[in-house]
Short mmCIF file of C-alpha atoms in Angstrom, two decimals:
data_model
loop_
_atom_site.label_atom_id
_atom_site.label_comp_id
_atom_site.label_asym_id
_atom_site.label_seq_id
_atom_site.Cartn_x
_atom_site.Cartn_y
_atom_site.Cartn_z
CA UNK A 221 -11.72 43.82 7.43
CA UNK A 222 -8.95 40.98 6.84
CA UNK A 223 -5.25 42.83 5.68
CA UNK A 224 -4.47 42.93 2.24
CA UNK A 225 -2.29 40.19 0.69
CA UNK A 226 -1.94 41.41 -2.90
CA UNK A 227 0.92 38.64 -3.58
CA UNK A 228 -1.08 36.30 -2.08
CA UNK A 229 -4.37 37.12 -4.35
CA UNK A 230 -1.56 37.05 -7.57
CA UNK A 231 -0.20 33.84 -6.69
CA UNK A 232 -3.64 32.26 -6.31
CA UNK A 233 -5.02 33.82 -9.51
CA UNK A 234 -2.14 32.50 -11.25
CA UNK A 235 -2.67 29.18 -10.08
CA UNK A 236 -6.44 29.28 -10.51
CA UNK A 237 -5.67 30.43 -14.17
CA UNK A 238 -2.88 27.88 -14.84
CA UNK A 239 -5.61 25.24 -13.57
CA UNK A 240 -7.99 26.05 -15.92
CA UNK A 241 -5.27 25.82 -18.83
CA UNK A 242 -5.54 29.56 -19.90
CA UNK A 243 -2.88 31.71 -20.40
CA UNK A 244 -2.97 35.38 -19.63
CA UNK A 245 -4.33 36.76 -22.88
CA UNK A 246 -7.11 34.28 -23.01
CA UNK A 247 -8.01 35.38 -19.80
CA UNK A 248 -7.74 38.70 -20.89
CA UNK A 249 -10.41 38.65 -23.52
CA UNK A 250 -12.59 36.12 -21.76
CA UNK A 251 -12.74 38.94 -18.92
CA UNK A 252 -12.44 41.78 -20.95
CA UNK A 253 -9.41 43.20 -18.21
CA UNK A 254 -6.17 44.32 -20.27
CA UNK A 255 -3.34 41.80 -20.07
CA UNK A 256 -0.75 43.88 -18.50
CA UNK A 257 -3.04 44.86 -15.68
CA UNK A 258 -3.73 41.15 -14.97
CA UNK A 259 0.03 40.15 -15.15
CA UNK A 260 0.31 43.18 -12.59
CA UNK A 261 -2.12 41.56 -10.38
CA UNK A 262 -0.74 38.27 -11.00
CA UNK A 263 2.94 39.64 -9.81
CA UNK A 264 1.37 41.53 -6.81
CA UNK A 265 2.11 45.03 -7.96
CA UNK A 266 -1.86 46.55 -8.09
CA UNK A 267 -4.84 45.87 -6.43
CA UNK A 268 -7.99 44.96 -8.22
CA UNK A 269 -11.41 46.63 -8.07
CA UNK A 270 -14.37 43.93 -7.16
CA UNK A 271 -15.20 44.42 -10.64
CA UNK A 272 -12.03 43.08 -12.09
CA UNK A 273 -12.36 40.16 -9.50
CA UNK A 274 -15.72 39.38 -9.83
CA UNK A 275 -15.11 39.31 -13.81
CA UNK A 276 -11.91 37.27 -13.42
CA UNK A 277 -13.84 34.98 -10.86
CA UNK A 278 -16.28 34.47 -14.22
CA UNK A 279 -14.42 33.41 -16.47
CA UNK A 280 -12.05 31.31 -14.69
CA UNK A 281 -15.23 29.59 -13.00
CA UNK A 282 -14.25 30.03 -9.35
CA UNK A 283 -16.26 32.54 -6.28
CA UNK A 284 -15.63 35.91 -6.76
CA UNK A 285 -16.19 35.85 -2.90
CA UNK A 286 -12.87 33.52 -2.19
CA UNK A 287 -11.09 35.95 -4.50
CA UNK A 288 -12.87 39.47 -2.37
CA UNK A 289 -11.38 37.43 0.66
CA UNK A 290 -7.81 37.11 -0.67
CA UNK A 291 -8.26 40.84 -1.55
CA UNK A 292 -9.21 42.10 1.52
CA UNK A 293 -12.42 43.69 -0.05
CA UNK A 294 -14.39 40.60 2.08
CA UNK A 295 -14.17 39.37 5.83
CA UNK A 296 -13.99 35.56 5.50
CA UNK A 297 -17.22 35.52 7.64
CA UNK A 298 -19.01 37.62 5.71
CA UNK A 299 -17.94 35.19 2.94
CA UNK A 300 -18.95 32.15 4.73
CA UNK A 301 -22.37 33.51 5.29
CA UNK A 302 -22.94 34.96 1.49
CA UNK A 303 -22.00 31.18 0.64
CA UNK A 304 -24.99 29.92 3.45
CA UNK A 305 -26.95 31.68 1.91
CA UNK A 306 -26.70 31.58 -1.67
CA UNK A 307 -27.02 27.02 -1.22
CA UNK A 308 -30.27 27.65 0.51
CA UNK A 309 -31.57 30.33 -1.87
CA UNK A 310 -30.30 28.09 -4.96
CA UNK A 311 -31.30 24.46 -3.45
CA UNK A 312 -34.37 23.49 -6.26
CA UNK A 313 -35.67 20.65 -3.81
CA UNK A 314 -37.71 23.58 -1.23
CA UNK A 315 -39.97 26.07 -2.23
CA UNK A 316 -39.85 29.73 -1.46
CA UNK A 317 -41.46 29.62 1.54
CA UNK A 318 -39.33 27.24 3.08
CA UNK A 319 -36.23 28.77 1.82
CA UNK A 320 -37.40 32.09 3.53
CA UNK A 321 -38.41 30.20 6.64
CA UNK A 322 -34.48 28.60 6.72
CA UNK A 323 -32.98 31.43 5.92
CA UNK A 324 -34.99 33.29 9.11
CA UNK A 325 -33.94 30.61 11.15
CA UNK A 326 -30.03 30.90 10.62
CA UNK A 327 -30.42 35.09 10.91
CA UNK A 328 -32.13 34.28 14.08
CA UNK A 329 -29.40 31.71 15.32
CA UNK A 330 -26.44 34.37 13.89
CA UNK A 331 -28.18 36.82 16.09
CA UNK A 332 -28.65 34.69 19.43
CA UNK A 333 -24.60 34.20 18.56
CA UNK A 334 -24.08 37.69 18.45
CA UNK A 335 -23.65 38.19 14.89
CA UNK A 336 -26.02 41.23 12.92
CA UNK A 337 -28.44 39.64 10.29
CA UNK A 338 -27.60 38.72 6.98
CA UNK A 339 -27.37 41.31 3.88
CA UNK A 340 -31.17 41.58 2.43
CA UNK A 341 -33.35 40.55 5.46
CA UNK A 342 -36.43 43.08 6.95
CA UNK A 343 -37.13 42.69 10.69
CA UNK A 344 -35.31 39.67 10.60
CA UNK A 345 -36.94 37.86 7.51
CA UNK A 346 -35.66 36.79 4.60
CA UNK A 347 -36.23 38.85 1.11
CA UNK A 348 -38.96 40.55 4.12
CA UNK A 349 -40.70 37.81 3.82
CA UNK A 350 -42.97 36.52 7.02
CA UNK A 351 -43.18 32.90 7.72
CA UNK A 352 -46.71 31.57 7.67
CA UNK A 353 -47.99 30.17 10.56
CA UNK A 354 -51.68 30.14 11.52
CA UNK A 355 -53.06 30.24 15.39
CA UNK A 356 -55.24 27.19 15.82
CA UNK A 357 -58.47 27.37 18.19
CA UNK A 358 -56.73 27.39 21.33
CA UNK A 359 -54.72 30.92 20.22
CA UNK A 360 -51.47 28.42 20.33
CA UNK A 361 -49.41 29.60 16.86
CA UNK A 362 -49.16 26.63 14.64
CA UNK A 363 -46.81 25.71 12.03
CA UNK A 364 -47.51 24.74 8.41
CA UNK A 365 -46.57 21.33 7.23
CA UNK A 366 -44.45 21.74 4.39
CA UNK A 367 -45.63 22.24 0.69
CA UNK A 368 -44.03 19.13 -0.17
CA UNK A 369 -46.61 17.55 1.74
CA UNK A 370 -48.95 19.23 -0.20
CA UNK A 371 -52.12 19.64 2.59
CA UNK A 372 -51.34 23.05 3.84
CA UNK A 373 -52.99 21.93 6.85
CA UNK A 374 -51.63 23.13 10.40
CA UNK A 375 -51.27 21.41 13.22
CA UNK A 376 -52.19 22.94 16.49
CA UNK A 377 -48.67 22.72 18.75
CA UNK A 378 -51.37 21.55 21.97
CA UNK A 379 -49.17 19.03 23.51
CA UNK A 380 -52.86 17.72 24.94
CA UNK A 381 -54.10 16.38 21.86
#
């Protein structure tokens, strides 16, 4: 786990605060966190639970992740790949499936790397989801076209047809 910078998180909050043109009792009530215990984060003198950050991180409209990182609550890897993960998950242009399917493929690349699987998976799947893939004639597995093409056909990975 990354050391703890508590000045460092303060400074940042500060600025992150000053950015968004609130001052420390309007971030107070927007995060429902007393004002003298954020000015005591903000000056580096206590360290925040991962409830006060993750509410802070609300209202002032930034990742409570960066802000678990700056804390030392989060490795900036495990950051990085909460942040992966959360894009594919959110992305509204692929379906469920396919979101599973990418998110299997970069546990099985972080693996192969030498890195455990991400938070949530099952046997390596995503949400413990299985792909779908369908064995054509010749026992071969096949792969599903994507939905967006909207056939669900297979095609048989025979590199003789």
């Amino acid at each position: 786990m990354a050391s703890l910078n508590v000045g460092n998180l303060g400074e940042y909050l500060r600025e992150q605060r000053r950015a968004a043109q609130l001052s420390l009792r309007q971030l107070a009530d927007a995060t429902g966190v007393s004002n003298p215990y954020l000015s005591q984060i903000e000056r580096g003198l206590r360290k925040p639970s991962a409830d006060v950050l993750q509410q802070v991180a609300k209202a002032l409209r930034i990742s409570a992740e960066t802000l678990y990182v700056r804390a030392g609550i989060l490795d900036e890897r495990e950051r990085e790949e909460l942040e992966t993960r959360a894009v594919i998950l959110a992305d509204p242009s692929i379906n469920e499936r396919q979101k599973n399917v990418l998110l299997q493929i970069y546990d099985s690349f972080r693996r192969e790397n030498g890195f455990a699987p991400g938070p949530d998976t099952d046997a390596g799947s995503a949400d413990g989801v299985k792909a779908d893939t369908d064995t054509g004639a010749d026992g071969d597995a096949g792969t599903r076209n994507g939905d967006d093409a909207g056939t669900g056909t297979t095609k048989d990975q025979d590199p003789h047809s």
